[in-house]
Short mmCIF file of C-alpha atoms in Angstrom, two decimals:
data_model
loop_
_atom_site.label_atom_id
_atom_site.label_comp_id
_atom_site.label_asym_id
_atom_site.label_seq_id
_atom_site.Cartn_x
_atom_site.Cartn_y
_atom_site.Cartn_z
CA UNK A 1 59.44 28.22 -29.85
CA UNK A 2 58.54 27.13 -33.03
CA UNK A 3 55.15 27.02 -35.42
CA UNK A 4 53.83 23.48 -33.16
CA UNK A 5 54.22 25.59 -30.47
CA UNK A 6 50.78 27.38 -30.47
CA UNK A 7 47.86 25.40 -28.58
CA UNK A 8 44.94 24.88 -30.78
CA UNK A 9 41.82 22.56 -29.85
CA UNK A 10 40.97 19.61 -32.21
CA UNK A 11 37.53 17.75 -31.68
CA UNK A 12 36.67 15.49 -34.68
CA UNK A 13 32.60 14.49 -33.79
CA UNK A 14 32.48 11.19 -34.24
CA UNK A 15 34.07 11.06 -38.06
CA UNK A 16 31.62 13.33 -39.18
CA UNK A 17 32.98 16.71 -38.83
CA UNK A 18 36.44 18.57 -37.60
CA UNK A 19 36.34 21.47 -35.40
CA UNK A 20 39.83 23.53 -35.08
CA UNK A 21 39.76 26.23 -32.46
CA UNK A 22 42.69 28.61 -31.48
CA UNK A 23 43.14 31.94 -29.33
CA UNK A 24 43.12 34.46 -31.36
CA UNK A 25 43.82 37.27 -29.18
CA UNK A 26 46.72 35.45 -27.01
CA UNK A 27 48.36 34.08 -30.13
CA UNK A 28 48.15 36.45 -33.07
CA UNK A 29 47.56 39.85 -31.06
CA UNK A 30 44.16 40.88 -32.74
CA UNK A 31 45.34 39.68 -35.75
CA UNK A 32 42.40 37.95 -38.37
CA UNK A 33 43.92 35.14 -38.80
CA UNK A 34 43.05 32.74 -42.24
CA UNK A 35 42.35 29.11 -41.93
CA UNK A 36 43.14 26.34 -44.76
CA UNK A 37 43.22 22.84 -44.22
CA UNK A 38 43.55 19.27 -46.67
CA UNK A 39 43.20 15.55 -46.36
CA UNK A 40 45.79 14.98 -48.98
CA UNK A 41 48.97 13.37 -48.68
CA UNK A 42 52.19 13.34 -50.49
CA UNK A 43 54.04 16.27 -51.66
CA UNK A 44 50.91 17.53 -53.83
CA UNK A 45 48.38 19.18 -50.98
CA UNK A 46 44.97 20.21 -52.56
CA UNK A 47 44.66 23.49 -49.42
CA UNK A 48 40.95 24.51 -49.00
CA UNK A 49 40.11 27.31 -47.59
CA UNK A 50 37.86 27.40 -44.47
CA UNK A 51 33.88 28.72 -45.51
CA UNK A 52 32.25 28.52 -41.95
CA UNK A 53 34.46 30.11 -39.69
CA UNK A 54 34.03 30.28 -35.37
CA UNK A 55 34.05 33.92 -34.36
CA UNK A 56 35.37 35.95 -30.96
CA UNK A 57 34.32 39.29 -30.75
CA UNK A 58 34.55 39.56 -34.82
CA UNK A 59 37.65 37.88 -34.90
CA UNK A 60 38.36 34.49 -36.58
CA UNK A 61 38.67 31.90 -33.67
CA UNK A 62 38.02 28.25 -35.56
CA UNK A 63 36.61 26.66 -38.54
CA UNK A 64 34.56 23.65 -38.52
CA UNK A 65 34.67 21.35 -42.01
CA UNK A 66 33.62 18.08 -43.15
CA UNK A 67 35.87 15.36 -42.33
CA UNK A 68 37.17 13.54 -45.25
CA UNK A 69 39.81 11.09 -44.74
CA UNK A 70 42.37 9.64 -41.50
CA UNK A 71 45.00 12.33 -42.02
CA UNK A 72 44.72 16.10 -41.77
CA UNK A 73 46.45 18.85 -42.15
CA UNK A 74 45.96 22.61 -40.81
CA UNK A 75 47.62 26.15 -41.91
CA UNK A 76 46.67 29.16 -40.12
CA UNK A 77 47.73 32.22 -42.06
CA UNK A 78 48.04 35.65 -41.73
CA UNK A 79 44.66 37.66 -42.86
CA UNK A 80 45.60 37.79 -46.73
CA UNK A 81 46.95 34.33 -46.60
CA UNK A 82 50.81 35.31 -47.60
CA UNK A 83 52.25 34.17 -43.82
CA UNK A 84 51.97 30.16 -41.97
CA UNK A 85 51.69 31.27 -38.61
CA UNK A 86 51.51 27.55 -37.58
CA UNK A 87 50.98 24.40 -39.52
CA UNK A 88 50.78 21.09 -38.21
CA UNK A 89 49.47 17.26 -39.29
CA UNK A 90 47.17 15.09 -37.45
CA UNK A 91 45.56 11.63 -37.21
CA UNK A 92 42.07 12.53 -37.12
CA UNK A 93 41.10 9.43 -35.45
CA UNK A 94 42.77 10.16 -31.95
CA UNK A 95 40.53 13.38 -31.63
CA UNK A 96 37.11 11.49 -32.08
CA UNK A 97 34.38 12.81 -29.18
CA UNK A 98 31.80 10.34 -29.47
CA UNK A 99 28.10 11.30 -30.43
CA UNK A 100 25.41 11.05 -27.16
CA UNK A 101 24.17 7.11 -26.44
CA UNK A 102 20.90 6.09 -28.39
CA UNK A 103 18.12 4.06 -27.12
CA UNK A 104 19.24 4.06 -24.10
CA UNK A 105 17.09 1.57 -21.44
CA UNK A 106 16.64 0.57 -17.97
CA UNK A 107 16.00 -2.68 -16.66
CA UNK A 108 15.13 -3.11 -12.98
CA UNK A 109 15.35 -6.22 -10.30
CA UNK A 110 14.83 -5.16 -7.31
CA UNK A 111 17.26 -3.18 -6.29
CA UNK A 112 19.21 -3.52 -8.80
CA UNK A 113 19.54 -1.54 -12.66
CA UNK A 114 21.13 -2.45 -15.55
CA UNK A 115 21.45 0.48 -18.34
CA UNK A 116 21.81 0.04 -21.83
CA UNK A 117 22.34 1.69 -25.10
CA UNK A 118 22.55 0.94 -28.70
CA UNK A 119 25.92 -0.11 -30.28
CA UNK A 120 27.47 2.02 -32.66
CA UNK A 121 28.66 1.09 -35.78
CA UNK A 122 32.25 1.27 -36.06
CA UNK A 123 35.07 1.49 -33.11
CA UNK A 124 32.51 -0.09 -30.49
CA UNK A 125 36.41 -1.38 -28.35
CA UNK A 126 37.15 1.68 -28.20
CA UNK A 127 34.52 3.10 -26.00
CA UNK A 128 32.91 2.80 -22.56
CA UNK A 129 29.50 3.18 -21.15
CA UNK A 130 28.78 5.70 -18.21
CA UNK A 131 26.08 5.96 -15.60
CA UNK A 132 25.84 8.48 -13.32
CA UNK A 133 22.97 8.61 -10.79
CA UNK A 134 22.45 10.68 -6.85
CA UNK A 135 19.42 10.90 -5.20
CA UNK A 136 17.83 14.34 -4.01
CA UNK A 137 19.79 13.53 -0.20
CA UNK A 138 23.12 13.10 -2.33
CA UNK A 139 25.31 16.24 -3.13
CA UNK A 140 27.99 14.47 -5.81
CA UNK A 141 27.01 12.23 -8.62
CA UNK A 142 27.95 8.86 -8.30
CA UNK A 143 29.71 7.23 -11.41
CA UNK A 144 29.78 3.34 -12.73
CA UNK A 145 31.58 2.62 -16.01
CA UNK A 146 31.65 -0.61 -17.88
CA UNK A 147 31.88 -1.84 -21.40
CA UNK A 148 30.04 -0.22 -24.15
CA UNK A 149 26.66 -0.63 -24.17
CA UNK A 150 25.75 -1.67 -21.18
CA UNK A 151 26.34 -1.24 -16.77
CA UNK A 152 24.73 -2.67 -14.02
CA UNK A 153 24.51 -1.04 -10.92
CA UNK A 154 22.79 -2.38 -7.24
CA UNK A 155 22.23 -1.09 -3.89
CA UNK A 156 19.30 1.34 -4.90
CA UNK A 157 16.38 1.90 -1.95
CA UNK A 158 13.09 1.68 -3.38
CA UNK A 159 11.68 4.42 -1.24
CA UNK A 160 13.81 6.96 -2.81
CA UNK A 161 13.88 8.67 -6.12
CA UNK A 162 16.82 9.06 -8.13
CA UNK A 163 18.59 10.77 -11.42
CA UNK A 164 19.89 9.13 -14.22
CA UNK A 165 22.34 10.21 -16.64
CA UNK A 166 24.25 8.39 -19.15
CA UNK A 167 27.19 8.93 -21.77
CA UNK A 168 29.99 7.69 -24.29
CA UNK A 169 33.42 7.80 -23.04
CA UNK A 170 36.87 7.49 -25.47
CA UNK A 171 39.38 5.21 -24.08
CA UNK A 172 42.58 7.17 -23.45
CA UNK A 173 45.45 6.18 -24.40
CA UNK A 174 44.78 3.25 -26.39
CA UNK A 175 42.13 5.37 -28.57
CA UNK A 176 42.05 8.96 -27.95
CA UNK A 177 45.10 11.32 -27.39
CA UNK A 178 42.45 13.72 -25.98
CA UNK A 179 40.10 12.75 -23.27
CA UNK A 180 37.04 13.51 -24.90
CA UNK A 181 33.25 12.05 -23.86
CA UNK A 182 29.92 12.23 -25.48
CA UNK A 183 27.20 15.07 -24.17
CA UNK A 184 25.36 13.84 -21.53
CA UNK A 185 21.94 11.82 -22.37
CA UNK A 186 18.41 13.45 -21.39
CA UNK A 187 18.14 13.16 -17.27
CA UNK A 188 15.97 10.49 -16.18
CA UNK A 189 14.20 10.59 -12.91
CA UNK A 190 13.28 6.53 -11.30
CA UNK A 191 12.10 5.34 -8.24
CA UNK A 192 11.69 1.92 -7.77
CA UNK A 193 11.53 0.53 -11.58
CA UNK A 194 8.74 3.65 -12.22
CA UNK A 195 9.65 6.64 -14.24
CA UNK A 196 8.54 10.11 -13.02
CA UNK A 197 8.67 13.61 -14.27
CA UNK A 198 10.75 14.71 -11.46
CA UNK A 199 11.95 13.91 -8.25
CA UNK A 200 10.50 17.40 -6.42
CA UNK A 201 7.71 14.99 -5.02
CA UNK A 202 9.14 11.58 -3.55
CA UNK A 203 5.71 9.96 -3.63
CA UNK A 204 5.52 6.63 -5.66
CA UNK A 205 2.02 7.76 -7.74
CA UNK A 206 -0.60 5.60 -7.42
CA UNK A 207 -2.94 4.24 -9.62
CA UNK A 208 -5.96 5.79 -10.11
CA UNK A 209 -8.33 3.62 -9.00
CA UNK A 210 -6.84 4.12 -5.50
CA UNK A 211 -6.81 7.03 -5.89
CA UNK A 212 -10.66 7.42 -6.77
CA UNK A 213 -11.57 4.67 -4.08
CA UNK A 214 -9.55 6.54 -1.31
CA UNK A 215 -11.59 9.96 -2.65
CA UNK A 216 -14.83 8.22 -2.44
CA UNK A 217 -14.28 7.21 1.22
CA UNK A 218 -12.58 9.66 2.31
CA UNK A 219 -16.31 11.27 1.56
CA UNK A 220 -18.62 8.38 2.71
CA UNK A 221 -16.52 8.98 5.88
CA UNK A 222 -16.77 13.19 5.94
CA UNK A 223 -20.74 12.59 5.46
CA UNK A 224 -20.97 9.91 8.12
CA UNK A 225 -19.50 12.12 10.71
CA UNK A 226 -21.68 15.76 9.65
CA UNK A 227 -24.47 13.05 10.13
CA UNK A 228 -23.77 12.32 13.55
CA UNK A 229 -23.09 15.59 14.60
CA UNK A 230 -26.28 17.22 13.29
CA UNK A 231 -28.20 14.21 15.16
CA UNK A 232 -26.13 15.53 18.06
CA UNK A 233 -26.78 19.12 17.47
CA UNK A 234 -30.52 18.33 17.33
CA UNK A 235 -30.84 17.10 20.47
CA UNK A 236 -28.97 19.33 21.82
CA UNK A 237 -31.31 22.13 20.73
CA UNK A 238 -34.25 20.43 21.61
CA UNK A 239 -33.53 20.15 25.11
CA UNK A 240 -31.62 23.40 25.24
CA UNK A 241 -34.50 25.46 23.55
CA UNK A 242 -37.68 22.64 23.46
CA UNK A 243 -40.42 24.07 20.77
CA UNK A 244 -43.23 26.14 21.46
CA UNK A 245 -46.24 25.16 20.18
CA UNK A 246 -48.33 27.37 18.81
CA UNK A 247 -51.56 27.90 19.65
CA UNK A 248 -53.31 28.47 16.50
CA UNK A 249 -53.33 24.71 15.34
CA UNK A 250 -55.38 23.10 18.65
CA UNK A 251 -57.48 25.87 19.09
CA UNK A 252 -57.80 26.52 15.45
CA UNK A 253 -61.94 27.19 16.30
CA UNK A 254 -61.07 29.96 19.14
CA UNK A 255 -59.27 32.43 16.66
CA UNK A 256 -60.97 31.72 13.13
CA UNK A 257 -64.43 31.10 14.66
CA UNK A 258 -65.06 33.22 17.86
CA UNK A 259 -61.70 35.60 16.69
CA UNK A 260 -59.84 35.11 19.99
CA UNK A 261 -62.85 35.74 22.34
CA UNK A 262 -61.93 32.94 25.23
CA UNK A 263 -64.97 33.24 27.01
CA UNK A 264 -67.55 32.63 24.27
CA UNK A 265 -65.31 29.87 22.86
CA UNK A 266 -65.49 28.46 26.36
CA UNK A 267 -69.51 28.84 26.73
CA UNK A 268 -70.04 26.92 23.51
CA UNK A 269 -67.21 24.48 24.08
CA UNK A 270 -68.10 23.38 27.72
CA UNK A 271 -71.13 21.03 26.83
CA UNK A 272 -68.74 19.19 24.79
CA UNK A 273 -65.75 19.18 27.33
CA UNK A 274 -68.15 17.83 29.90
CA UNK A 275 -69.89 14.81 27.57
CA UNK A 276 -66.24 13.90 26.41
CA UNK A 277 -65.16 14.03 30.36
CA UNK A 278 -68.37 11.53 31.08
CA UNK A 279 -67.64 9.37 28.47
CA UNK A 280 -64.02 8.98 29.45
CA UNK A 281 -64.96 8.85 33.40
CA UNK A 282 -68.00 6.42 32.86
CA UNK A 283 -66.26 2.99 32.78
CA UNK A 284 -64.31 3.88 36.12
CA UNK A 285 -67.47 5.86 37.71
CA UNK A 286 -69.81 2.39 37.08
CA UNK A 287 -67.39 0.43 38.67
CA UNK A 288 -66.88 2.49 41.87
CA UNK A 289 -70.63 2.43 42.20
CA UNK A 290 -70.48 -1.04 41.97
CA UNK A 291 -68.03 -1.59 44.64
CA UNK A 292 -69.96 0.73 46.97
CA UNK A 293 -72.71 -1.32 46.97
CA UNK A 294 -70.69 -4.75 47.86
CA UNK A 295 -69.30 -2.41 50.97
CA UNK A 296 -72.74 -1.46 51.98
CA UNK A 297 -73.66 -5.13 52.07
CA UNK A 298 -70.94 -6.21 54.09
CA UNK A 299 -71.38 -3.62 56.82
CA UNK A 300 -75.18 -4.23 57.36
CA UNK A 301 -73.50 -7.87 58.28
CA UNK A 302 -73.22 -7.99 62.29
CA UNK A 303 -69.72 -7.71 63.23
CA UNK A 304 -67.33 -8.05 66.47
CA UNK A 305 -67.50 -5.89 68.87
CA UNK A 306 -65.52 -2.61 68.32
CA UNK A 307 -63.91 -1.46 71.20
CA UNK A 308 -63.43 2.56 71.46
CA UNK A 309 -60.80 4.53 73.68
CA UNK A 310 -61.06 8.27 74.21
CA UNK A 311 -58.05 9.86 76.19
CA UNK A 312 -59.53 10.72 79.65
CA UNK A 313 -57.48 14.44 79.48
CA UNK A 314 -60.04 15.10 76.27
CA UNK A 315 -62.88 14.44 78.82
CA UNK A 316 -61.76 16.13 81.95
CA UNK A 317 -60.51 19.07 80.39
CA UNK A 318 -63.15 19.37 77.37
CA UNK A 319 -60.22 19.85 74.73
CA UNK A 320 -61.80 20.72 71.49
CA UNK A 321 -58.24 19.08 69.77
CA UNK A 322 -58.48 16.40 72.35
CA UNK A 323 -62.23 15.38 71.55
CA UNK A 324 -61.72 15.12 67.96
CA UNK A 325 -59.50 12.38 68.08
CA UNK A 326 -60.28 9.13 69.19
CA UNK A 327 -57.58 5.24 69.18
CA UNK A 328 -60.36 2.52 67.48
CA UNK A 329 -58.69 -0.35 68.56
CA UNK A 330 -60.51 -3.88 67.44
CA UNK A 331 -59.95 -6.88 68.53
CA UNK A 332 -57.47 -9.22 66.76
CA UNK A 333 -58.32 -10.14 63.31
CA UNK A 334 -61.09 -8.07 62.93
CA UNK A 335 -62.73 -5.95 59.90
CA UNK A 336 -62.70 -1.89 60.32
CA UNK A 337 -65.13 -0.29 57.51
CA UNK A 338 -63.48 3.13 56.35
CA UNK A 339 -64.73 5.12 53.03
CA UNK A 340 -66.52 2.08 51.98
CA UNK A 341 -63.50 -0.51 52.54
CA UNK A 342 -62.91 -3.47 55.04
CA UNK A 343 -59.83 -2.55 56.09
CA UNK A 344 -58.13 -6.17 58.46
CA UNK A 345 -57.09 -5.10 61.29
CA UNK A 346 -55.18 -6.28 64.40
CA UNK A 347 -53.59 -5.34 67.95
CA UNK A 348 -50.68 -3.70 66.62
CA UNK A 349 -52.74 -1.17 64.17
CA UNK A 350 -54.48 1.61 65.11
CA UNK A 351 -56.19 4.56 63.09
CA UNK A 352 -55.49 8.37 63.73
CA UNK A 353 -58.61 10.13 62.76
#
C-alpha cells in the first residue's frame, strides 16, 4: 500500500553498471514518469538525474547509470519532478548478474570432459560454473554445476555429436537476493575431443589424406572395372557381328590395275597361282613318286597265291551288280597290293570292291 509497494527490476552487471526498470503503464497510468538516483549516504543526498533513459512505446520505462558505490538509492517522480511516486534504498551488491565466462576450454579423456573458464577478479565464492550439453537424439538440455571455474562431466559416446554451452551463475541466498546468471557462452558443437561447425552431419571428418587416398582408389577401381567390361564388350561384338574384310586390300591389283575386271585379273594371275601351287605341292608330289616306285618293286616280287571267290548267283544269273563285286580272300598273313600299298592281310579281313 505504500511507495515500496511498486515492483521495479534491479540488475547491477557485474559492478559496472545499474539498470532500474519499472511498468510504466500498470503503475503510473501513462504517466512519464522522472528518474533520479544517488550513491550518497547520510542526510545530505547529491540526486542525479537519469540521462539515458529505457523507453516503452515513448514512455519512460528505466534508466541505466554507472554504478558508483555499495549503496543506492532510487526516486521515481512525477514528469516535472515535483511528486516521489516511490523511493527506495538498495545494496547494490545483492543484484549483481555476472558478465558471460571467458576463455572458456575443453579438455577430453575419453569419455570424459572437463570445462573451464577464466577466474574473475573479485567475488570468485560467490559464483558457480554451468555446463549444459544434449546431443541431436536429446530433446532437454542436460545441466552439471560445480565450483567456479571449472566442471567435469563423463558418460559421453564418442560416436555422437554434442552441444556445449556454458555460463556464470550467482549463488542465492548467500550472494544474490535475485537469481540472476550470466548470458549464455557461444554454442560449441564436439564429438569425440574434435570440434565441428555443427552437428547437422554426425560424421567424424577425416583427414585429408584419406580422404584423397580413398578418391584415388575409388578411381583406380571405377577404371579397372570399364576395363573389363569393354574387353567383355569386344568379344562380345566380335563373335556377335565378326568383321568383314574388305576386299580392296588382298586384291588391291584387281580394282586399281584391271579396275574390277575378274576375268582378265584371273588370265594374268593364273600362271602365277599355278607356279606358287607347284612350288608348295613339289616336296609332297616328289615323295609320293618316290613311294610309288618302292610299291612297284615289291609287287614284281612273286607272291602267295591269291585265292579269288565270285558268288555263284553273279555267274548263273549274269548280274551286272553281282559281277562287279568280287571277296579276295588271301591266305593268312599274306600281302594284298591296293593303290600302290601292301596292305597285311589275314582270314578274318576281306575287301569290298
Amino acid at each position: 500500500g505504500g511507495k515500496d509497494a511498486i515492483n521495479i527490476t534491479i540488475i547491477n552487471f557485474n559492478k559496472e553498471k545499474m539498470q532500474i526498470t519499472w511498468a510504466t503503464r500498470e503503475l503510473f497510468h501513462n504517466e512519464n514518469a522522472s528518474f533520479f538516483y544517488t550513491f550518497s549516504e547520510g542526510k545530505h543526498k547529491v540526486w542525479k538525474p537519469c540521462t539515458t533513459y529505457l523507453l516503452d512505446q515513448d514512455y519512460n520505462s528505466g534508466c541505466l547509470f554507472k554504478t558508483e558505490g555499495p549503496t543506492l538509492a532510487i526516486s521515481i517522480r512525477n514528469s516535472n519532478g515535483t511528486e516521489e511516486l516511490f523511493f527506495k534504498q538498495l545494496k547494490v551488491d545483492f543484484f549483481i548478474k555476472p558478465s558471460p565466462p571467458e576463455n572458456v576450454t575443453f579438455f577430453w579423456e575419453e569419455d570424459t570432459v572437463t570445462v573451464s573458464c577464466n577466474k574473475p577478479e573479485r567475488n570468485t565464492h560467490c559464483l558457480r560454473l554451468e555446463l549444459q550439453y544434449k546431443s541431436k537424439f536429446d530433446k532437454e538440455w542436460q545441466s552439471r554445476t560445480a565450483k567456479c571455474c571449472s566442471v567435469r562431466e563423463q558418460g559421453f559416446d564418442p560416436r555422437k555429436c554434442y552441444s556445449f554451452r556454458v555460463r556464470l551463475r550467482r549463488r542465492v541466498p548467500e550472494c544474490n537476493i535475485a537469481n540472476y546468471s550470466s548470458d549464455w557462452e557461444a554454442e560449441t558443437f564436439w564429438m569425440s575431443g574434435t570440434l565441428l561447425d555443427s552437428c547437422d552431419d554426425d560424421v567424424t571428418p577425416q583427414p585429408e589424406t584419406e580422404i584423397v587416398l580413398s578418391c584415388s582408389l575409388a578411381i583406380l577401381l571405377m577404371m579397372l572395372i570399364l576395363s573389363i567390361l569393354l574387353c567383355k564388350w569386344q568379344r562380345v561384338r566380335i563373335s556377335v557381328l565378326p568383321a568383314i574384310p574388305d576386299p580392296k586390300y588382298p586384291f588391291a591389283d584387281l580394282f586399281n590395275d584391271h579396275n574390277g575386271n575378274l576375268q582378265e585379273w584371273l588370265d594374268k594371275n593364273d600362271h602365277v597361282m599355278l607356279q606358287t601351287k607347284l612350288e608348295y605341292e613339289e616336296p609332297e608330289s616328289i615323295t609320293e613318286a618316290e613311294s610309288q616306285q618302292e610299291d612297284r618293286k615289291n609287287s614284281e616280287k612273286p607272291g602267295p597265291l591269291e585265292k579269288i571267290f565270285t558268288f555263284p548267283g553273279a555267274v548263273e544269273n549274269n548280274d551286272s551288280k553281282a559281277a562287279e563285286m568280287a571277296c579276295l580272300i588271301p591266305a593268312s598273313s599274306a600281302t594284298a597290293p591296293f593303290a600302290g600299298f601292301n596292305i597285311l592281310m589275314n582270314d578274318d579281313m576281306y575287301v569290298m570292291l
